[in-house]
């Protein structure tokens, strides 16, 4: 069996099935038909809207007689109660019409066993009892004082056939004995608003379900010996509940449909109040009626004019697709984690005892195990993780107060902020500031200054036009060789020198050796040479120490090897620059030899040796162009990680270097989040500085809003509109100076205790010798 449907001509207000569940009647304002229920389909049998159509055919409710299949009853919108006999041979099947109700009939109900007893409830508030064997109303159950209202639903108690219950618009449920119409047996407030529907449980004698406009379904336990209602379960719906109907042979299951907005029909397990057990979403408009065929199949009707036959195997079960894990974090970083683990074995053991499936009982008393038709049992756990050391407020406030965002060159700002982050133990943030400096600061600014030795033995800085490693190396070799050729030692002797113990022949051999070595270094591939410029000069200086002997301040070194140069920040590796396309190299300068010209072709040496003329034509060496996407990802990473302070601070420091790379909406979101955090920590001055540093127009307007101060006159208490120092209503001065009694048009100082004040100069002069207010009010004022 599958889900099937039939389209009716118009919207349906109610449906009802006969005793054998083979026929279904659909009634509405413009439709009244009877369909036969066949396997997999519906087939129309009769259309009862024949003959002269009037308001008696406008049905608001329909009910089938539980004893005789040929009898039906309807309640019309004009107040008429009509009975229909399908065995009448003529086309018009209308049998009797009762016109005792003067307003719309909302509900009609047959007695479960007495076929001639019919009840009706109308908007007039009275309940009518009809004996359909006669053509008159036998009994009226009057409205009961202030608790009376429109009768929305009526239903006989299937376990006590002389009693019935009625639902009213005022939120009350009334219990009546049809043998006594003079007084109500029980009257209980069950909902805060209209009670739309009620239904007695078919198996549990003392359970009554009610639904109302307050979006709840309540299960009441009727204690007959005390004549009172006790609530057992409450189900919470998303909309007001129009109809409820217990599921047969399932103790805890009840079906419901909503009044508006929600087009689904839900089947609930009353033990689980928030999540329906099954949901059927076939209707396109609000459902209006529910009739059970058996425990696995039921019929529904709706305003869309459809009658659906629902099968439980086609239902959606929200509990099976819901997430059994929950996570929540507090403002202070504490985490709550909850999880639900299925306990199928425990549930099965419990269901055996509840369903009375013990083998000690006879077979015909046993019940089948229905564990598959209920919610699985879960064992829920809640874990609380407390943040022992919450340093967020510490480093956030410290960073906000100490970060340097403007006023210095970009490189200095990055270095200052990196030191601040290091001091707070945020090493990753500090490394990010270092990388920003390397990415966006000019390479020539990061290189250390290089010095070369002159022929006199002193040292002088190489001009900026020749700040290349090749120039330094070859210039040093040229000067060194020239000094040895043109300035030989003044005293030449074959005897050993008294200071060094080296003969003249030995010195000449050393000089030849140094010349050969310098020539070899000049011809060597720069990449294969592992020495730096300073290492080479120090190395040569150790062998040519006699050149320094001419210097008066020269002293014999105390160590055999000189210290290595200080390690400084280097530019990016040559691989990142080697693949770049470069314009043709300008012709070398005439004073440089061929080896120096060839050295310009190497990317590593060229990156250190670019002069001002070359840098003007080599914009590809600006690494910021290549690394802008990486910087964009970095800022987004910090924002997603919750450190919006780093994203905003880095964006302000970068300025035009990253402008246009990040969407305007994202920047606005970052700034607003950071400003809100600053306001939460009461850093209003810093928040205003961040607003001023922003280039987003929506952010710049934040400190220009709510800047108007509305004041009232201290005499007539009227609002001051034109002038802040004079009231336009009473023409008196507002808060003049307490010393000179003249209006204060400049800076005004006042006491927050007594609200008296005046010119700042007058106040300072007064409180230098006095402590009380100058007006004589007696308040001990404090000048701040």
mmCIF file of N, CA, C and O in Angstrom, residues 382-470:
data_model
loop_
_atom_site.group_PDB
_atom_site.id
_atom_site.type_symbol
_atom_site.label_atom_id
_atom_site.label_comp_id
_atom_site.label_asym_id
_atom_site.label_seq_id
_atom_site.Cartn_x
_atom_site.Cartn_y
_atom_site.Cartn_z
ATOM 1 N N UNK A 382 26.071 15.443 29.396
ATOM 2 C CA UNK A 382 26.396 16.868 29.329
ATOM 3 C C UNK A 382 27.751 17.074 29.987
ATOM 4 O O UNK A 382 27.945 16.714 31.148
ATOM 5 N N UNK A 383 28.674 17.627 29.242
ATOM 6 C CA UNK A 383 30.042 17.852 29.719
ATOM 7 C C UNK A 383 30.300 19.351 29.721
ATOM 8 O O UNK A 383 29.958 20.050 28.751
ATOM 9 N N UNK A 384 30.894 19.821 30.790
ATOM 10 C CA UNK A 384 31.202 21.242 30.943
ATOM 11 C C UNK A 384 32.719 21.417 31.000
ATOM 12 O O UNK A 384 33.394 20.823 31.838
ATOM 13 N N UNK A 385 33.240 22.219 30.071
ATOM 14 C CA UNK A 385 34.672 22.518 30.020
ATOM 15 C C UNK A 385 34.863 23.972 30.432
ATOM 16 O O UNK A 385 34.344 24.886 29.790
ATOM 17 N N UNK A 386 35.606 24.142 31.505
ATOM 18 C CA UNK A 386 35.833 25.482 32.025
ATOM 19 C C UNK A 386 37.211 25.961 31.612
ATOM 20 O O UNK A 386 38.204 25.232 31.703
ATOM 21 N N UNK A 387 37.275 27.185 31.139
ATOM 22 C CA UNK A 387 38.533 27.787 30.759
ATOM 23 C C UNK A 387 39.245 28.270 32.011
ATOM 24 O O UNK A 387 38.819 29.223 32.661
ATOM 25 N N UNK A 388 40.328 27.574 32.361
ATOM 26 C CA UNK A 388 41.020 27.884 33.610
ATOM 27 C C UNK A 388 41.690 29.240 33.558
ATOM 28 O O UNK A 388 41.617 30.023 34.496
ATOM 29 N N UNK A 389 42.356 29.528 32.452
ATOM 30 C CA UNK A 389 43.098 30.784 32.341
ATOM 31 C C UNK A 389 42.569 31.545 31.136
ATOM 32 O O UNK A 389 42.851 31.203 29.989
ATOM 33 N N UNK A 390 41.807 32.558 31.406
ATOM 34 C CA UNK A 390 41.219 33.359 30.337
ATOM 35 C C UNK A 390 42.075 34.603 30.151
ATOM 36 O O UNK A 390 41.983 35.554 30.922
ATOM 37 N N UNK A 391 42.915 34.574 29.130
ATOM 38 C CA UNK A 391 43.801 35.700 28.862
ATOM 39 C C UNK A 391 43.309 36.561 27.713
ATOM 40 O O UNK A 391 44.024 37.441 27.247
ATOM 41 N N UNK A 392 42.107 36.286 27.233
ATOM 42 C CA UNK A 392 41.624 37.055 26.087
ATOM 43 C C UNK A 392 41.537 38.537 26.427
ATOM 44 O O UNK A 392 42.036 39.395 25.689
ATOM 45 N N UNK A 393 40.882 38.864 27.544
ATOM 46 C CA UNK A 393 40.729 40.270 27.899
ATOM 47 C C UNK A 393 42.076 40.924 28.163
ATOM 48 O O UNK A 393 42.266 42.108 27.869
ATOM 49 N N UNK A 394 43.028 40.137 28.660
ATOM 50 C CA UNK A 394 44.347 40.699 28.972
ATOM 51 C C UNK A 394 45.078 41.113 27.702
ATOM 52 O O UNK A 394 45.487 42.271 27.537
ATOM 53 N N UNK A 395 45.262 40.156 26.773
ATOM 54 C CA UNK A 395 46.032 40.514 25.584
ATOM 55 C C UNK A 395 45.237 41.389 24.628
ATOM 56 O O UNK A 395 45.813 42.199 23.890
ATOM 57 N N UNK A 396 43.906 41.288 24.653
ATOM 58 C CA UNK A 396 43.113 42.137 23.758
ATOM 59 C C UNK A 396 43.240 43.603 24.169
ATOM 60 O O UNK A 396 43.496 44.473 23.324
ATOM 61 N N UNK A 397 43.050 43.876 25.457
ATOM 62 C CA UNK A 397 43.137 45.264 25.917
ATOM 63 C C UNK A 397 44.557 45.806 25.782
ATOM 64 O O UNK A 397 44.759 46.959 25.372
ATOM 65 N N UNK A 398 45.548 44.975 26.110
ATOM 66 C CA UNK A 398 46.929 45.432 25.998
ATOM 67 C C UNK A 398 47.303 45.717 24.543
ATOM 68 O O UNK A 398 47.954 46.728 24.242
ATOM 69 N N UNK A 399 46.897 44.847 23.644
ATOM 70 C CA UNK A 399 47.206 45.077 22.230
ATOM 71 C C UNK A 399 46.489 46.316 21.713
ATOM 72 O O UNK A 399 47.067 47.105 20.955
ATOM 73 N N UNK A 400 45.229 46.497 22.105
ATOM 74 C CA UNK A 400 44.480 47.660 21.629
ATOM 75 C C UNK A 400 45.111 48.965 22.109
ATOM 76 O O UNK A 400 45.131 49.962 21.380
ATOM 77 N N UNK A 401 45.659 48.968 23.329
ATOM 78 C CA UNK A 401 46.254 50.190 23.870
ATOM 79 C C UNK A 401 47.651 50.456 23.316
ATOM 80 O O UNK A 401 48.046 51.614 23.167
ATOM 81 N N UNK A 402 48.426 49.422 23.010
ATOM 82 C CA UNK A 402 49.831 49.599 22.653
ATOM 83 C C UNK A 402 50.112 49.519 21.159
ATOM 84 O O UNK A 402 51.171 49.940 20.714
ATOM 85 N N UNK A 403 49.211 48.959 20.382
ATOM 86 C CA UNK A 403 49.461 48.860 18.939
ATOM 87 C C UNK A 403 49.656 50.253 18.339
ATOM 88 O O UNK A 403 48.907 51.183 18.619
ATOM 89 N N UNK A 404 50.667 50.360 17.469
ATOM 90 C CA UNK A 404 50.942 51.582 16.720
ATOM 91 C C UNK A 404 50.355 51.411 15.334
ATOM 92 O O UNK A 404 50.811 50.575 14.557
ATOM 93 N N UNK A 405 49.333 52.196 15.016
ATOM 94 C CA UNK A 405 48.647 52.050 13.738
ATOM 95 C C UNK A 405 48.990 53.146 12.743
ATOM 96 O O UNK A 405 48.896 52.925 11.532
ATOM 97 N N UNK A 406 49.367 54.306 13.199
ATOM 98 C CA UNK A 406 49.690 55.423 12.311
ATOM 99 C C UNK A 406 50.827 56.227 12.915
ATOM 100 O O UNK A 406 51.231 56.007 14.070
ATOM 101 N N UNK A 407 51.346 57.188 12.102
ATOM 102 C CA UNK A 407 52.340 58.134 12.607
ATOM 103 C C UNK A 407 53.782 57.772 12.361
ATOM 104 O O UNK A 407 54.662 58.577 12.638
ATOM 105 N N UNK A 408 54.074 56.568 11.856
ATOM 106 C CA UNK A 408 55.453 56.149 11.609
ATOM 107 C C UNK A 408 55.522 55.441 10.269
ATOM 108 O O UNK A 408 54.492 55.057 9.710
ATOM 109 N N UNK A 409 56.728 55.254 9.730
ATOM 110 C CA UNK A 409 56.845 54.477 8.484
ATOM 111 C C UNK A 409 56.326 53.056 8.678
ATOM 112 O O UNK A 409 56.259 52.529 9.791
ATOM 113 N N UNK A 410 55.992 52.445 7.561
ATOM 114 C CA UNK A 410 55.363 51.122 7.610
ATOM 115 C C UNK A 410 56.256 50.099 8.299
ATOM 116 O O UNK A 410 55.783 49.305 9.128
ATOM 117 N N UNK A 411 57.537 50.081 7.966
ATOM 118 C CA UNK A 411 58.432 49.101 8.570
ATOM 119 C C UNK A 411 58.529 49.249 10.073
ATOM 120 O O UNK A 411 58.546 48.255 10.809
ATOM 121 N N UNK A 412 58.585 50.489 10.554
ATOM 122 C CA UNK A 412 58.683 50.712 11.991
ATOM 123 C C UNK A 412 57.390 50.301 12.703
ATOM 124 O O UNK A 412 57.429 49.772 13.816
ATOM 125 N N UNK A 413 56.246 50.553 12.064
ATOM 126 C CA UNK A 413 54.984 50.139 12.670
ATOM 127 C C UNK A 413 54.927 48.629 12.828
ATOM 128 O O UNK A 413 54.498 48.108 13.864
ATOM 129 N N UNK A 414 55.356 47.897 11.792
ATOM 130 C CA UNK A 414 55.346 46.439 11.873
ATOM 131 C C UNK A 414 56.277 45.947 12.973
ATOM 132 O O UNK A 414 55.942 45.012 13.718
ATOM 133 N N UNK A 415 57.471 46.539 13.072
ATOM 134 C CA UNK A 415 58.419 46.108 14.102
ATOM 135 C C UNK A 415 57.890 46.407 15.497
ATOM 136 O O UNK A 415 58.014 45.578 16.409
ATOM 137 N N UNK A 416 57.306 47.582 15.690
ATOM 138 C CA UNK A 416 56.759 47.924 17.009
ATOM 139 C C UNK A 416 55.637 46.959 17.411
ATOM 140 O O UNK A 416 55.602 46.456 18.531
ATOM 141 N N UNK A 417 54.741 46.691 16.474
ATOM 142 C CA UNK A 417 53.627 45.795 16.789
ATOM 143 C C UNK A 417 54.098 44.364 17.009
ATOM 144 O O UNK A 417 53.529 43.620 17.816
ATOM 145 N N UNK A 418 55.149 43.952 16.292
ATOM 146 C CA UNK A 418 55.700 42.621 16.507
ATOM 147 C C UNK A 418 56.291 42.496 17.910
ATOM 148 O O UNK A 418 56.123 41.458 18.578
ATOM 149 N N UNK A 419 56.970 43.537 18.373
ATOM 150 C CA UNK A 419 57.520 43.504 19.729
ATOM 151 C C UNK A 419 56.399 43.441 20.779
ATOM 152 O O UNK A 419 56.523 42.740 21.785
ATOM 153 N N UNK A 420 55.318 44.165 20.530
ATOM 154 C CA UNK A 420 54.193 44.138 21.473
ATOM 155 C C UNK A 420 53.589 42.738 21.533
ATOM 156 O O UNK A 420 53.282 42.209 22.610
ATOM 157 N N UNK A 421 53.413 42.110 20.365
ATOM 158 C CA UNK A 421 52.851 40.759 20.343
ATOM 159 C C UNK A 421 53.784 39.758 21.011
ATOM 160 O O UNK A 421 53.343 38.843 21.713
ATOM 161 N N UNK A 422 55.070 39.898 20.790
ATOM 162 C CA UNK A 422 56.035 39.016 21.456
ATOM 163 C C UNK A 422 55.960 39.165 22.968
ATOM 164 O O UNK A 422 56.031 38.188 23.708
ATOM 165 N N UNK A 423 55.828 40.396 23.432
ATOM 166 C CA UNK A 423 55.747 40.614 24.868
ATOM 167 C C UNK A 423 54.518 40.006 25.503
ATOM 168 O O UNK A 423 54.533 39.656 26.689
ATOM 169 N N UNK A 424 53.447 39.850 24.729
ATOM 170 C CA UNK A 424 52.219 39.236 25.235
ATOM 171 C C UNK A 424 52.184 37.735 25.023
ATOM 172 O O UNK A 424 51.186 37.085 25.331
ATOM 173 N N UNK A 425 53.255 37.167 24.477
ATOM 174 C CA UNK A 425 53.310 35.731 24.245
ATOM 175 C C UNK A 425 52.567 35.269 23.005
ATOM 176 O O UNK A 425 52.329 34.075 22.853
ATOM 177 N N UNK A 426 52.228 36.163 22.122
ATOM 178 C CA UNK A 426 51.510 35.814 20.883
ATOM 179 C C UNK A 426 52.530 35.754 19.747
ATOM 180 O O UNK A 426 52.677 36.685 18.949
ATOM 181 N N UNK A 427 53.204 34.637 19.671
ATOM 182 C CA UNK A 427 54.332 34.521 18.745
ATOM 183 C C UNK A 427 53.869 34.437 17.294
ATOM 184 O O UNK A 427 54.564 34.934 16.395
ATOM 185 N N UNK A 428 52.749 33.814 17.054
ATOM 186 C CA UNK A 428 52.275 33.721 15.671
ATOM 187 C C UNK A 428 51.915 35.105 15.135
ATOM 188 O O UNK A 428 52.224 35.436 13.983
ATOM 189 N N UNK A 429 51.275 35.914 15.950
ATOM 190 C CA UNK A 429 50.933 37.267 15.523
ATOM 191 C C UNK A 429 52.195 38.092 15.297
ATOM 192 O O UNK A 429 52.280 38.860 14.325
ATOM 193 N N UNK A 430 53.179 37.916 16.169
ATOM 194 C CA UNK A 430 54.436 38.640 15.983
ATOM 195 C C UNK A 430 55.123 38.238 14.682
ATOM 196 O O UNK A 430 55.647 39.084 13.944
ATOM 197 N N UNK A 431 55.133 36.947 14.374
ATOM 198 C CA UNK A 431 55.740 36.510 13.125
ATOM 199 C C UNK A 431 54.982 37.068 11.922
ATOM 200 O O UNK A 431 55.587 37.381 10.879
ATOM 201 N N UNK A 432 53.681 37.211 12.046
ATOM 202 C CA UNK A 432 52.902 37.794 10.951
ATOM 203 C C UNK A 432 53.298 39.242 10.700
ATOM 204 O O UNK A 432 53.431 39.672 9.549
ATOM 205 N N UNK A 433 53.504 39.994 11.760
ATOM 206 C CA UNK A 433 53.964 41.380 11.574
ATOM 207 C C UNK A 433 55.330 41.422 10.906
ATOM 208 O O UNK A 433 55.594 42.285 10.052
ATOM 209 N N UNK A 434 56.237 40.495 11.269
ATOM 210 C CA UNK A 434 57.547 40.443 10.607
ATOM 211 C C UNK A 434 57.395 40.143 9.120
ATOM 212 O O UNK A 434 58.090 40.737 8.276
ATOM 213 N N UNK A 435 56.524 39.215 8.787
ATOM 214 C CA UNK A 435 56.338 38.875 7.381
ATOM 215 C C UNK A 435 55.744 40.041 6.593
ATOM 216 O O UNK A 435 56.113 40.264 5.431
ATOM 217 N N UNK A 436 54.832 40.777 7.201
ATOM 218 C CA UNK A 436 54.284 41.946 6.516
ATOM 219 C C UNK A 436 55.377 42.957 6.209
ATOM 220 O O UNK A 436 55.384 43.576 5.131
ATOM 221 N N UNK A 437 56.291 43.123 7.123
ATOM 222 C CA UNK A 437 57.400 44.051 6.872
ATOM 223 C C UNK A 437 58.270 43.560 5.726
ATOM 224 O O UNK A 437 58.689 44.346 4.868
ATOM 225 N N UNK A 438 58.547 42.262 5.669
ATOM 226 C CA UNK A 438 59.374 41.732 4.592
ATOM 227 C C UNK A 438 58.665 41.807 3.241
ATOM 228 O O UNK A 438 59.304 42.015 2.208
ATOM 229 N N UNK A 439 57.363 41.626 3.248
ATOM 230 C CA UNK A 439 56.631 41.617 1.987
ATOM 231 C C UNK A 439 56.517 43.001 1.359
ATOM 232 O O UNK A 439 56.552 43.128 0.145
ATOM 233 N N UNK A 440 56.392 44.037 2.179
ATOM 234 C CA UNK A 440 56.027 45.334 1.644
ATOM 235 C C UNK A 440 57.108 46.402 1.788
ATOM 236 O O UNK A 440 56.939 47.493 1.264
ATOM 237 N N UNK A 441 58.177 46.139 2.528
ATOM 238 C CA UNK A 441 59.247 47.116 2.644
ATOM 239 C C UNK A 441 60.232 46.906 1.510
ATOM 240 O O UNK A 441 60.511 45.766 1.115
ATOM 241 N N UNK A 442 60.778 47.978 0.954
ATOM 242 C CA UNK A 442 61.724 47.898 -0.163
ATOM 243 C C UNK A 442 62.928 47.058 0.237
ATOM 244 O O UNK A 442 63.443 47.152 1.351
ATOM 245 N N UNK A 443 63.410 46.249 -0.710
ATOM 246 C CA UNK A 443 64.512 45.326 -0.428
ATOM 247 C C UNK A 443 65.769 46.077 -0.033
ATOM 248 O O UNK A 443 66.521 45.658 0.846
ATOM 249 N N UNK A 444 66.044 47.226 -0.673
ATOM 250 C CA UNK A 444 67.280 47.959 -0.378
ATOM 251 C C UNK A 444 67.299 48.484 1.046
ATOM 252 O O UNK A 444 68.364 48.702 1.610
ATOM 253 N N UNK A 445 66.096 48.678 1.646
ATOM 254 C CA UNK A 445 66.053 49.157 3.023
ATOM 255 C C UNK A 445 66.398 48.077 4.025
ATOM 256 O O UNK A 445 66.723 48.365 5.168
ATOM 257 N N UNK A 446 66.273 46.801 3.621
ATOM 258 C CA UNK A 446 66.539 45.704 4.530
ATOM 259 C C UNK A 446 67.989 45.261 4.525
ATOM 260 O O UNK A 446 68.401 44.508 5.378
ATOM 261 N N UNK A 447 68.820 45.675 3.482
ATOM 262 C CA UNK A 447 70.202 45.213 3.374
ATOM 263 C C UNK A 447 71.125 46.025 4.265
ATOM 264 O O UNK A 447 70.972 47.245 4.394
ATOM 265 N N UNK A 448 72.086 45.381 4.875
ATOM 266 C CA UNK A 448 73.069 46.122 5.686
ATOM 267 C C UNK A 448 74.002 46.922 4.802
ATOM 268 O O UNK A 448 74.217 46.597 3.638
ATOM 269 N N UNK A 449 74.602 47.989 5.343
ATOM 270 C CA UNK A 449 75.547 48.811 4.604
ATOM 271 C C UNK A 449 76.888 48.081 4.477
ATOM 272 O O UNK A 449 77.373 47.485 5.425
ATOM 273 N N UNK A 450 77.468 48.173 3.285
ATOM 274 C CA UNK A 450 78.706 47.459 2.978
ATOM 275 C C UNK A 450 79.832 48.476 2.833
ATOM 276 O O UNK A 450 79.670 49.519 2.185
ATOM 277 N N UNK A 451 80.980 48.156 3.409
ATOM 278 C CA UNK A 451 82.140 49.054 3.378
ATOM 279 C C UNK A 451 83.283 48.351 2.659
ATOM 280 O O UNK A 451 83.405 47.122 2.686
ATOM 281 N N UNK A 452 84.169 49.143 2.007
ATOM 282 C CA UNK A 452 85.364 48.610 1.332
ATOM 283 C C UNK A 452 86.597 49.363 1.807
ATOM 284 O O UNK A 452 86.517 50.533 2.167
ATOM 285 N N UNK A 453 87.710 48.686 1.784
ATOM 286 C CA UNK A 453 88.956 49.267 2.262
ATOM 287 C C UNK A 453 89.557 50.147 1.168
ATOM 288 O O UNK A 453 89.497 49.810 -0.007
ATOM 289 N N UNK A 454 90.137 51.254 1.558
ATOM 290 C CA UNK A 454 90.823 52.134 0.638
ATOM 291 C C UNK A 454 92.327 51.875 0.718
ATOM 292 O O UNK A 454 92.824 51.149 1.564
ATOM 293 N N UNK A 455 93.000 52.507 -0.198
ATOM 294 C CA UNK A 455 94.448 52.250 -0.287
ATOM 295 C C UNK A 455 95.203 52.724 0.928
ATOM 296 O O UNK A 455 96.276 52.233 1.244
ATOM 297 N N UNK A 456 94.660 53.666 1.644
ATOM 298 C CA UNK A 456 95.352 54.170 2.833
ATOM 299 C C UNK A 456 95.222 53.259 4.026
ATOM 300 O O UNK A 456 95.793 53.522 5.063
ATOM 301 N N UNK A 457 94.458 52.184 3.882
ATOM 302 C CA UNK A 457 94.259 51.278 5.000
ATOM 303 C C UNK A 457 93.036 51.574 5.807
ATOM 304 O O UNK A 457 92.635 50.780 6.622
ATOM 305 N N UNK A 458 92.413 52.749 5.609
ATOM 306 C CA UNK A 458 91.176 53.066 6.308
ATOM 307 C C UNK A 458 90.000 52.447 5.596
ATOM 308 O O UNK A 458 90.107 51.689 4.656
ATOM 309 N N UNK A 459 88.798 52.791 6.014
ATOM 310 C CA UNK A 459 87.562 52.273 5.429
ATOM 311 C C UNK A 459 86.633 53.428 5.150
ATOM 312 O O UNK A 459 86.547 54.371 5.917
ATOM 313 N N UNK A 460 85.952 53.348 4.008
ATOM 314 C CA UNK A 460 84.990 54.378 3.611
ATOM 315 C C UNK A 460 83.782 53.709 2.997
ATOM 316 O O UNK A 460 83.903 52.663 2.376
ATOM 317 N N UNK A 461 82.621 54.322 3.127
ATOM 318 C CA UNK A 461 81.385 53.732 2.613
ATOM 319 C C UNK A 461 81.339 53.890 1.104
ATOM 320 O O UNK A 461 81.679 54.932 0.551
ATOM 321 N N UNK A 462 80.912 52.835 0.441
ATOM 322 C CA UNK A 462 80.806 52.868 -1.009
ATOM 323 C C UNK A 462 79.652 53.765 -1.388
ATOM 324 O O UNK A 462 78.606 53.737 -0.757
ATOM 325 N N UNK A 463 79.776 54.553 -2.438
ATOM 326 C CA UNK A 463 78.660 55.416 -2.851
ATOM 327 C C UNK A 463 77.435 54.600 -3.185
ATOM 328 O O UNK A 463 77.516 53.436 -3.535
ATOM 329 N N UNK A 464 76.263 55.278 -3.104
ATOM 330 C CA UNK A 464 75.004 54.575 -3.322
ATOM 331 C C UNK A 464 74.888 54.060 -4.733
ATOM 332 O O UNK A 464 74.192 53.092 -4.997
ATOM 333 N N UNK A 465 75.539 54.672 -5.679
ATOM 334 C CA UNK A 465 75.468 54.204 -7.061
ATOM 335 C C UNK A 465 76.253 52.937 -7.285
ATOM 336 O O UNK A 465 76.129 52.307 -8.327
ATOM 337 N N UNK A 466 77.074 52.528 -6.324
ATOM 338 C CA UNK A 466 77.857 51.312 -6.472
ATOM 339 C C UNK A 466 77.697 50.390 -5.270
ATOM 340 O O UNK A 466 78.642 49.791 -4.802
ATOM 341 N N UNK A 467 76.494 50.283 -4.766
ATOM 342 C CA UNK A 467 76.239 49.441 -3.596
ATOM 343 C C UNK A 467 75.911 48.037 -4.012
ATOM 344 O O UNK A 467 74.922 47.475 -3.629
ATOM 345 N N UNK A 468 76.717 47.411 -4.819
ATOM 346 C CA UNK A 468 76.537 46.021 -5.210
ATOM 347 C C UNK A 468 77.651 45.193 -4.644
ATOM 348 O O UNK A 468 78.748 45.697 -4.370
ATOM 349 N N UNK A 469 77.357 43.921 -4.480
ATOM 350 C CA UNK A 469 78.371 43.020 -3.932
ATOM 351 C C UNK A 469 79.538 42.879 -4.894
ATOM 352 O O UNK A 469 80.700 42.775 -4.473
ATOM 353 N N UNK A 470 79.249 42.911 -6.212
ATOM 354 C CA UNK A 470 80.340 42.773 -7.175
ATOM 355 C C UNK A 470 81.228 44.000 -7.163
ATOM 356 O O UNK A 470 82.464 43.898 -7.264
#
